JSON list of C-alpha atoms in Angstrom, two decimals:
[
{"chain": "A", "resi": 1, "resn": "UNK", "atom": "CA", "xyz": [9.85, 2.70, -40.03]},
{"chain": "A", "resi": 2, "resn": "UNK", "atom": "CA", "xyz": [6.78, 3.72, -38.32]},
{"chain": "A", "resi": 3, "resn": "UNK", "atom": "CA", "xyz": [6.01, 3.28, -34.67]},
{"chain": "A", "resi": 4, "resn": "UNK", "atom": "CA", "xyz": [3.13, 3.01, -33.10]},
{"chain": "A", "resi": 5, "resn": "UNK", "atom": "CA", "xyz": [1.65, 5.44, -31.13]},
{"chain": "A", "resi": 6, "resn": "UNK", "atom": "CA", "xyz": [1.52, 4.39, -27.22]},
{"chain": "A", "resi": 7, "resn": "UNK", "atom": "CA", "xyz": [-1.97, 5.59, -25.91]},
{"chain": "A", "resi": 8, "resn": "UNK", "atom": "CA", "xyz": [-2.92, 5.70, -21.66]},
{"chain": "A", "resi": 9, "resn": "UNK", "atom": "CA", "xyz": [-4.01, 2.63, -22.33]},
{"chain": "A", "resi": 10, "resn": "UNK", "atom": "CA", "xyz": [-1.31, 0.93, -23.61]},
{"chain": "A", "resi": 11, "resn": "UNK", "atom": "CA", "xyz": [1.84, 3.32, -22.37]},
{"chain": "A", "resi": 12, "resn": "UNK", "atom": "CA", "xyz": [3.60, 0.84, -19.77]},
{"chain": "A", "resi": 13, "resn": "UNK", "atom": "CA", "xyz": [3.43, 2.03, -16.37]},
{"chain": "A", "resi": 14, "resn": "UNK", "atom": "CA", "xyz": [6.10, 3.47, -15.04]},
{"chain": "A", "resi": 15, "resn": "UNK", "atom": "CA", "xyz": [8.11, 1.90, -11.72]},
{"chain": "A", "resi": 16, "resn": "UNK", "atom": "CA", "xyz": [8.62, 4.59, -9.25]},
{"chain": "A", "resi": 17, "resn": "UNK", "atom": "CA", "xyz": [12.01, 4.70, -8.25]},
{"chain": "A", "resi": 18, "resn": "UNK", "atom": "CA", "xyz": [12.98, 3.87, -4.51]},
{"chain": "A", "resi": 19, "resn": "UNK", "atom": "CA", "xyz": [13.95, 6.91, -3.96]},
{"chain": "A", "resi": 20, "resn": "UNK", "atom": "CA", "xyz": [10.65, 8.40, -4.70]},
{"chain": "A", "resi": 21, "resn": "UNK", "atom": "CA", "xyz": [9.26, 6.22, -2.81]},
{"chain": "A", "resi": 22, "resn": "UNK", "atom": "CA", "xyz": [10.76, 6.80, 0.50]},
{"chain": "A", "resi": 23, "resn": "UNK", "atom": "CA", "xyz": [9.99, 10.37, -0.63]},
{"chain": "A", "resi": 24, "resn": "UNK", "atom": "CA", "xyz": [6.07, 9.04, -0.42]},
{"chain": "A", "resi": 25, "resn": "UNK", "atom": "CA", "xyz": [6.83, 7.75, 3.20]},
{"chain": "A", "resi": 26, "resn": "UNK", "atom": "CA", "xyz": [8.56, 10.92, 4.59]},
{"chain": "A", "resi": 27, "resn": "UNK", "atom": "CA", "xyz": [6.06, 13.66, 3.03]},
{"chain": "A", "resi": 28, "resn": "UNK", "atom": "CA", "xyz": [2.38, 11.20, 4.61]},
{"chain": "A", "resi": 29, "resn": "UNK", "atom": "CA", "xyz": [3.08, 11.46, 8.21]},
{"chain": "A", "resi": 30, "resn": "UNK", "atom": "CA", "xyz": [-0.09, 11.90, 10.57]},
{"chain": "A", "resi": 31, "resn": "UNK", "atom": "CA", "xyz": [-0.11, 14.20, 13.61]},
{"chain": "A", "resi": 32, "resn": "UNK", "atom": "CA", "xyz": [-2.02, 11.81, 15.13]},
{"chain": "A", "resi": 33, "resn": "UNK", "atom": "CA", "xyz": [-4.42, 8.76, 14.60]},
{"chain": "A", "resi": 34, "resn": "UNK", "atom": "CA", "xyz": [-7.08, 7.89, 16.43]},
{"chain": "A", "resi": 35, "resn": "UNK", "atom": "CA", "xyz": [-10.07, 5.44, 15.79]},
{"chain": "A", "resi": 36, "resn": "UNK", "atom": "CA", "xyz": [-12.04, 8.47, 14.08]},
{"chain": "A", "resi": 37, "resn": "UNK", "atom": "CA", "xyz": [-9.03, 8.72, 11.77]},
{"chain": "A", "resi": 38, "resn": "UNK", "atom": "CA", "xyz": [-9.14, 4.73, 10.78]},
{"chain": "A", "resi": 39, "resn": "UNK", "atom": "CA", "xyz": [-13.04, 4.90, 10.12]},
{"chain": "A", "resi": 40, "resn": "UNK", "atom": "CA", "xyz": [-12.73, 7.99, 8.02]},
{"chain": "A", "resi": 41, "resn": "UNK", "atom": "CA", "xyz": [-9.61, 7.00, 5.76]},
{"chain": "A", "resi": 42, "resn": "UNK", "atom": "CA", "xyz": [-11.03, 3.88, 5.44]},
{"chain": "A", "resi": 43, "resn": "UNK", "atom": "CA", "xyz": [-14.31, 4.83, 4.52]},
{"chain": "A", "resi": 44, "resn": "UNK", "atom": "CA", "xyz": [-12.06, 7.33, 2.03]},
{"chain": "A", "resi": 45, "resn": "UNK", "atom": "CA", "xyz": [-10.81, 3.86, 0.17]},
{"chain": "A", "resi": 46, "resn": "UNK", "atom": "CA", "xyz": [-14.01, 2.52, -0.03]},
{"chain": "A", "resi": 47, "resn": "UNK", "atom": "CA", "xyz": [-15.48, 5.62, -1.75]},
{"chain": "A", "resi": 48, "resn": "UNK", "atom": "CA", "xyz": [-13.09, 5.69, -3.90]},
{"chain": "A", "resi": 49, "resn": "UNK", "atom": "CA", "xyz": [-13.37, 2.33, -4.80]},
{"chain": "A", "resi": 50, "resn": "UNK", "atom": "CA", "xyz": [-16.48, 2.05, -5.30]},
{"chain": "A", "resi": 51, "resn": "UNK", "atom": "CA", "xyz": [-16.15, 4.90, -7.62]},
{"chain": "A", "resi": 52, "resn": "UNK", "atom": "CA", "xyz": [-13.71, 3.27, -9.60]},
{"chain": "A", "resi": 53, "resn": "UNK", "atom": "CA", "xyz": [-15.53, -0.26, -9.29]},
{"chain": "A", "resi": 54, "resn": "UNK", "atom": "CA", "xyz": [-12.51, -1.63, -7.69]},
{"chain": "A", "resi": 55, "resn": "UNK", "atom": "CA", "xyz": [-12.58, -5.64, -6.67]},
{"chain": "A", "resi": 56, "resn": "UNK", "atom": "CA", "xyz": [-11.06, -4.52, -3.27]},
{"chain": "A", "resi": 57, "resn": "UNK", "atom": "CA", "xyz": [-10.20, -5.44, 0.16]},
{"chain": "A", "resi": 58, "resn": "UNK", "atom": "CA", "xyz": [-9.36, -2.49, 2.37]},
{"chain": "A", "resi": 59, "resn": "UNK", "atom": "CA", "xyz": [-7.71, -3.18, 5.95]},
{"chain": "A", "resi": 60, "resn": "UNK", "atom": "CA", "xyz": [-6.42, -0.66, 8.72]},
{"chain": "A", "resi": 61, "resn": "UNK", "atom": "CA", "xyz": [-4.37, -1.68, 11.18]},
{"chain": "A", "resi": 62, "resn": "UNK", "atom": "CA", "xyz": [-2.99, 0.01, 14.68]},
{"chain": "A", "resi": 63, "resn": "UNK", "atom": "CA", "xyz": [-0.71, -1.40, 16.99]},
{"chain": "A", "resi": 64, "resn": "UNK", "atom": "CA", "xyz": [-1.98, -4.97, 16.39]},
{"chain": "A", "resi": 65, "resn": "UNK", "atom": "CA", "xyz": [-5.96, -3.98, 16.17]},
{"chain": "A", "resi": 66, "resn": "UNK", "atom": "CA", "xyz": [-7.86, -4.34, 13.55]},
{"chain": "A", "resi": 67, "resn": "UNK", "atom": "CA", "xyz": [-9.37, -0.74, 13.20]},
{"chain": "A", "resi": 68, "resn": "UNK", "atom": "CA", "xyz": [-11.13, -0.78, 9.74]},
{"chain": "A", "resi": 69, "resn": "UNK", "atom": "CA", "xyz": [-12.10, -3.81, 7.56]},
{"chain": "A", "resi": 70, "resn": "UNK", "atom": "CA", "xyz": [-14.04, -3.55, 4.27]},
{"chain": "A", "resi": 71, "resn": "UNK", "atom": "CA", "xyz": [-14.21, -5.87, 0.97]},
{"chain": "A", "resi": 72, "resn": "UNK", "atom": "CA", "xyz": [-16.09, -4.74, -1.75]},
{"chain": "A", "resi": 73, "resn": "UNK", "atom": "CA", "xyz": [-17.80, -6.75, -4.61]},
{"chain": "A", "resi": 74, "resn": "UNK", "atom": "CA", "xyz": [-15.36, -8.80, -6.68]},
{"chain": "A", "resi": 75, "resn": "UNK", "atom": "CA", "xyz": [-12.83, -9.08, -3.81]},
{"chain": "A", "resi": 76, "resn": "UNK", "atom": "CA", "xyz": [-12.08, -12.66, -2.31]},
{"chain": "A", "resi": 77, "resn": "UNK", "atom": "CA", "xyz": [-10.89, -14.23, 0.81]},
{"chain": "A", "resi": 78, "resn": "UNK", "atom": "CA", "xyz": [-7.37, -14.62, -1.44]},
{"chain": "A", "resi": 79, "resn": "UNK", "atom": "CA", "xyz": [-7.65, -10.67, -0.65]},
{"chain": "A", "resi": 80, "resn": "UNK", "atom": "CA", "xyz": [-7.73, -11.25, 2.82]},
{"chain": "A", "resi": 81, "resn": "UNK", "atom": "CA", "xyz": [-4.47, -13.31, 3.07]},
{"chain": "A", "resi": 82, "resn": "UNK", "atom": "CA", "xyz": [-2.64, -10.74, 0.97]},
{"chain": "A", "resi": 83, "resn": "UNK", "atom": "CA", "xyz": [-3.52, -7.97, 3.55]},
{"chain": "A", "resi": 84, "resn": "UNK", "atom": "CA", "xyz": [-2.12, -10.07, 6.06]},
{"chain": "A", "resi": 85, "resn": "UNK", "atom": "CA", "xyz": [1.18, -11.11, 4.10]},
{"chain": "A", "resi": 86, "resn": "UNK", "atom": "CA", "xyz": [1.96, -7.54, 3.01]},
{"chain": "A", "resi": 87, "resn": "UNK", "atom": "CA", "xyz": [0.75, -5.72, 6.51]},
{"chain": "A", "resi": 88, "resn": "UNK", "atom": "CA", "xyz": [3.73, -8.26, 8.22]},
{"chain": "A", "resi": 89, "resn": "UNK", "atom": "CA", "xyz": [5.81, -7.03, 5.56]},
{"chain": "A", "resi": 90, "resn": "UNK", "atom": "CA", "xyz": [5.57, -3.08, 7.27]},
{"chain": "A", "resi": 91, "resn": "UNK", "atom": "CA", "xyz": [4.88, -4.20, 10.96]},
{"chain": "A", "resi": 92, "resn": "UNK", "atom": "CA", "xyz": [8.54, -5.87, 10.22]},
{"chain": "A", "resi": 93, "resn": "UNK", "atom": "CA", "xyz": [10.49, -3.30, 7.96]},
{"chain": "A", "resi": 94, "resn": "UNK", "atom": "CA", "xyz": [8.67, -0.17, 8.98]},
{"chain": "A", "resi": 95, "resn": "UNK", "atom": "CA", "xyz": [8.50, 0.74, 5.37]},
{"chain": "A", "resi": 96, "resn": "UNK", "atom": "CA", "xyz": [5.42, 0.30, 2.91]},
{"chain": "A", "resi": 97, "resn": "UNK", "atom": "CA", "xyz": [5.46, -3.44, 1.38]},
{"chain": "A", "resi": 98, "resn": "UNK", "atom": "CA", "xyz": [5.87, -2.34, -2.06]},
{"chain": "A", "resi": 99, "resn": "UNK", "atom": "CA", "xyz": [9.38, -0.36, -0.92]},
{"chain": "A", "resi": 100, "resn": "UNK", "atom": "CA", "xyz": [10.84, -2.92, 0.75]},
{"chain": "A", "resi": 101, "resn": "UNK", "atom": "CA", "xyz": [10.22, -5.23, -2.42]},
{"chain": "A", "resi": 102, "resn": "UNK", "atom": "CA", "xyz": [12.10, -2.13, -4.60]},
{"chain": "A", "resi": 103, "resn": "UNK", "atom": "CA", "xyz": [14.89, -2.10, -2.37]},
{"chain": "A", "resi": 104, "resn": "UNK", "atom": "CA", "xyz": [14.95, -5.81, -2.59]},
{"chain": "A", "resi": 105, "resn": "UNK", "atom": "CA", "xyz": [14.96, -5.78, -6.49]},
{"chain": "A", "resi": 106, "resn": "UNK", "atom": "CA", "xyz": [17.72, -2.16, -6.43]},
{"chain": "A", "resi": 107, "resn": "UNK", "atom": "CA", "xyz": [20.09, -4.81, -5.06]},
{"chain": "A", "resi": 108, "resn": "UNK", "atom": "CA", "xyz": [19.13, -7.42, -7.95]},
{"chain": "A", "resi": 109, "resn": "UNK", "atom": "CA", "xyz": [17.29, -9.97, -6.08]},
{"chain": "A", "resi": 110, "resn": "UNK", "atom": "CA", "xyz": [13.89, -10.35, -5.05]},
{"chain": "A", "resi": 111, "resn": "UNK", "atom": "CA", "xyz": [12.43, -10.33, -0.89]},
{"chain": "A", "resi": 112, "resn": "UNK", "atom": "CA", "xyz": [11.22, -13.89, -1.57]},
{"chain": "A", "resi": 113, "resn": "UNK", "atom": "CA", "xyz": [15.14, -15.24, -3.01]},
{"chain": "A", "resi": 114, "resn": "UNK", "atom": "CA", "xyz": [16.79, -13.29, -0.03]},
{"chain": "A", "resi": 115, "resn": "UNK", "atom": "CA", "xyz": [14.52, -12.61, 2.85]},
{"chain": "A", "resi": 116, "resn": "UNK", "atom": "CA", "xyz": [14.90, -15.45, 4.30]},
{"chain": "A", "resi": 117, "resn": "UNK", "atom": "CA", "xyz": [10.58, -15.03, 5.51]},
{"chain": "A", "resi": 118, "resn": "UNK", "atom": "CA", "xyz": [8.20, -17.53, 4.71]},
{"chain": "A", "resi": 119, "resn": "UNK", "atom": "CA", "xyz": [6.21, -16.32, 1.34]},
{"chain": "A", "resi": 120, "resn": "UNK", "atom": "CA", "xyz": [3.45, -17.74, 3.27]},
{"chain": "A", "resi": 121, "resn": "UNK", "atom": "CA", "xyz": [3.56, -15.39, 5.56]},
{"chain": "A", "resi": 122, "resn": "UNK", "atom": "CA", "xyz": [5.01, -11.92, 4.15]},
{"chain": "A", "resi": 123, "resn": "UNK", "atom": "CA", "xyz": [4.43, -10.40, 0.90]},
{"chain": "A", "resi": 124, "resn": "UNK", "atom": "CA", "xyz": [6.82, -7.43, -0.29]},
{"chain": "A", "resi": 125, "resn": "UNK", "atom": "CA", "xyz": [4.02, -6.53, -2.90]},
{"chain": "A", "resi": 126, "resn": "UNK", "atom": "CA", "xyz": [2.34, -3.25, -2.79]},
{"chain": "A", "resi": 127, "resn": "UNK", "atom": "CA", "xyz": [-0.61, -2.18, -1.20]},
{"chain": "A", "resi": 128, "resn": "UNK", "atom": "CA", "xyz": [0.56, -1.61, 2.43]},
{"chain": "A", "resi": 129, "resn": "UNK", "atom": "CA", "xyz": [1.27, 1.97, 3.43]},
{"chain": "A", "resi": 130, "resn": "UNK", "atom": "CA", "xyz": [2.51, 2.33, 6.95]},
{"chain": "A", "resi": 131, "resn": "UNK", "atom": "CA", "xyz": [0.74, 4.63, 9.48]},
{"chain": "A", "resi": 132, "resn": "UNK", "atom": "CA", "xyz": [3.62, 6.96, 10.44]},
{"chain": "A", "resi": 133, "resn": "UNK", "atom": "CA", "xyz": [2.79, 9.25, 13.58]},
{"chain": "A", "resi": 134, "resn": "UNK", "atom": "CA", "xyz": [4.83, 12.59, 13.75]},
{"chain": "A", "resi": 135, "resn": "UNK", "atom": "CA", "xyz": [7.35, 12.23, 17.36]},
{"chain": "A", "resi": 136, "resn": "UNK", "atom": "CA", "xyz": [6.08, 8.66, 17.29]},
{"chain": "A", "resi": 137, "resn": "UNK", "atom": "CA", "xyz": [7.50, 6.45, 13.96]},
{"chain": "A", "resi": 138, "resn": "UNK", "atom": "CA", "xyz": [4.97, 3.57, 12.09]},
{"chain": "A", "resi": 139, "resn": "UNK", "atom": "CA", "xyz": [1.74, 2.91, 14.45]},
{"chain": "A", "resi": 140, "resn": "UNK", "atom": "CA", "xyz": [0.40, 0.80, 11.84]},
{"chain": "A", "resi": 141, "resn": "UNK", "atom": "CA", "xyz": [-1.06, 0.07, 8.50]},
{"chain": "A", "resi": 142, "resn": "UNK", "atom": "CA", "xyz": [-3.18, 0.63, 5.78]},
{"chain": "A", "resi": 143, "resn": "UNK", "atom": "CA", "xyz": [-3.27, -2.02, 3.15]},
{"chain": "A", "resi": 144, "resn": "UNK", "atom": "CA", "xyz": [-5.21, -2.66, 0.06]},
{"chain": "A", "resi": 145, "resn": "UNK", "atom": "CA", "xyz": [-5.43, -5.57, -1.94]},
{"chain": "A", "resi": 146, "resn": "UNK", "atom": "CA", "xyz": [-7.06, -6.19, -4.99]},
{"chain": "A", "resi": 147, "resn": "UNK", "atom": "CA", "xyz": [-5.60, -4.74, -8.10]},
{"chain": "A", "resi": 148, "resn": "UNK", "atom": "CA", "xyz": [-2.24, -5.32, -9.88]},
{"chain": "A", "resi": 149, "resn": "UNK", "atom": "CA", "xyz": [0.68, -4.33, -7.02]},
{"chain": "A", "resi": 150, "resn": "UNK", "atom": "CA", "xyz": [1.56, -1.15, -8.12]},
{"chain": "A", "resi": 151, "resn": "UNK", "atom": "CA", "xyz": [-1.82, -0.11, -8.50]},
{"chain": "A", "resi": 152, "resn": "UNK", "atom": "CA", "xyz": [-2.37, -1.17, -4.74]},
{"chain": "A", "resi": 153, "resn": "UNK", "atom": "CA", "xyz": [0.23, 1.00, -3.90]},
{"chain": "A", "resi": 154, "resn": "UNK", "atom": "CA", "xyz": [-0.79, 4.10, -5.88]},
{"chain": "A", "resi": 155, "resn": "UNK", "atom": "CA", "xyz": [-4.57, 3.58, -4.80]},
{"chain": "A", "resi": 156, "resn": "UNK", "atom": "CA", "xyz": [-2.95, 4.12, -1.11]},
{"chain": "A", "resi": 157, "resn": "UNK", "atom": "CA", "xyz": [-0.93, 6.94, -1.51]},
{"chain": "A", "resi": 158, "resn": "UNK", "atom": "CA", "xyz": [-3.31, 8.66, -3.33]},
{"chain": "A", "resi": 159, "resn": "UNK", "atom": "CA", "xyz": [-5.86, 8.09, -0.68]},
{"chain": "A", "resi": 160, "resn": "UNK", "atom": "CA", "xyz": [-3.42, 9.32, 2.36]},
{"chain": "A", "resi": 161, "resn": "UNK", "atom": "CA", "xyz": [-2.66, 12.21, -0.02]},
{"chain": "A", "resi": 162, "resn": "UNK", "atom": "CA", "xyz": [-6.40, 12.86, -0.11]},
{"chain": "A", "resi": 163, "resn": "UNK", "atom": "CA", "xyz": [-6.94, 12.29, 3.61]},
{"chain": "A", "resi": 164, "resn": "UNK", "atom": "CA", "xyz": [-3.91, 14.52, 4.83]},
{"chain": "A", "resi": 165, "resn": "UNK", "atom": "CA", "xyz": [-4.12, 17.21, 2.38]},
{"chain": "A", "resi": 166, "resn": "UNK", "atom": "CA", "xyz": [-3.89, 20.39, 4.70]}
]
């Protein structure tokens, strides 16, 4: 019998597990952020998505303000709404969006069957990354939207990677 060969291209991605995941949240902890720190992560995502030609809306949020805000070309308003959905989603669980959907689907249900939130209104779909301040806890959020979830996600983490690396 022969198989085919699975190329990048057509491997399946794989789901990181929640425990890697929380891993994610524990190791991209800021010693601070300040406004400079918003404008320059930010402007981080939309570098790199420019780069990579990515349809995307890029959002920072701290303590309720709205610190960053750029959509590039081939994002929509539909973007917009998402970042507001899946930010509510950390501002309420203190976790990143697409973690709190994992944990959700661990226990063999989905946030939208048994969060009992308005899918209007929150979105446990990734692309929001909470702002976690060391001696403080989550400040805020940093939320893509755009691409497939999990690429949201991945496109965040590998920016605070990026932006924290020592």
């Amino acid at each position: 019998m022969h198989r085919p060969q699975l190329t990048p291209k057509t491997a399946p991605e794989l789901t990181p597990s929640v425990e890697e995941l929380e891993r994610q949240e524990r190791r991209l902890v800021f010693r601070q952020f300040t406004y400079d720190d918003a404008w320059a992560l930010g402007s981080l995502l939309v570098e790199m998505a420019r780069e990579r030609q990515a349809p995307v809306a890029v959002d920072i949020h701290r303590g309720g303000q709205q610190l960053f805000h750029a959509a590039l070309p081939g994002s929509t308003p539909d973007n917009d709404a998402w970042i507001i959905r899946k930010r509510r989603v950390v501002e309420r669980y203190g976790s990143a969006s697409y973690l709190v959907g994992a944990r959700f689907r661990a226990k063999g249900t989905t946030f939208e069957e048994s969060s009992r939130l308005n899918p209007d209104e929150y979105a446990a779909h990734g692309g929001s990354f909470p702002i976690t301040v060391e001696n403080a806890g989550v400040i805020g959020s940093v939320t893509v939207s755009g691409l497939p979830q999990l690429q949201d996600h991945r496109f965040v983490v590998e920016a605070l990677e990026k932006f924290l690396k020592p």
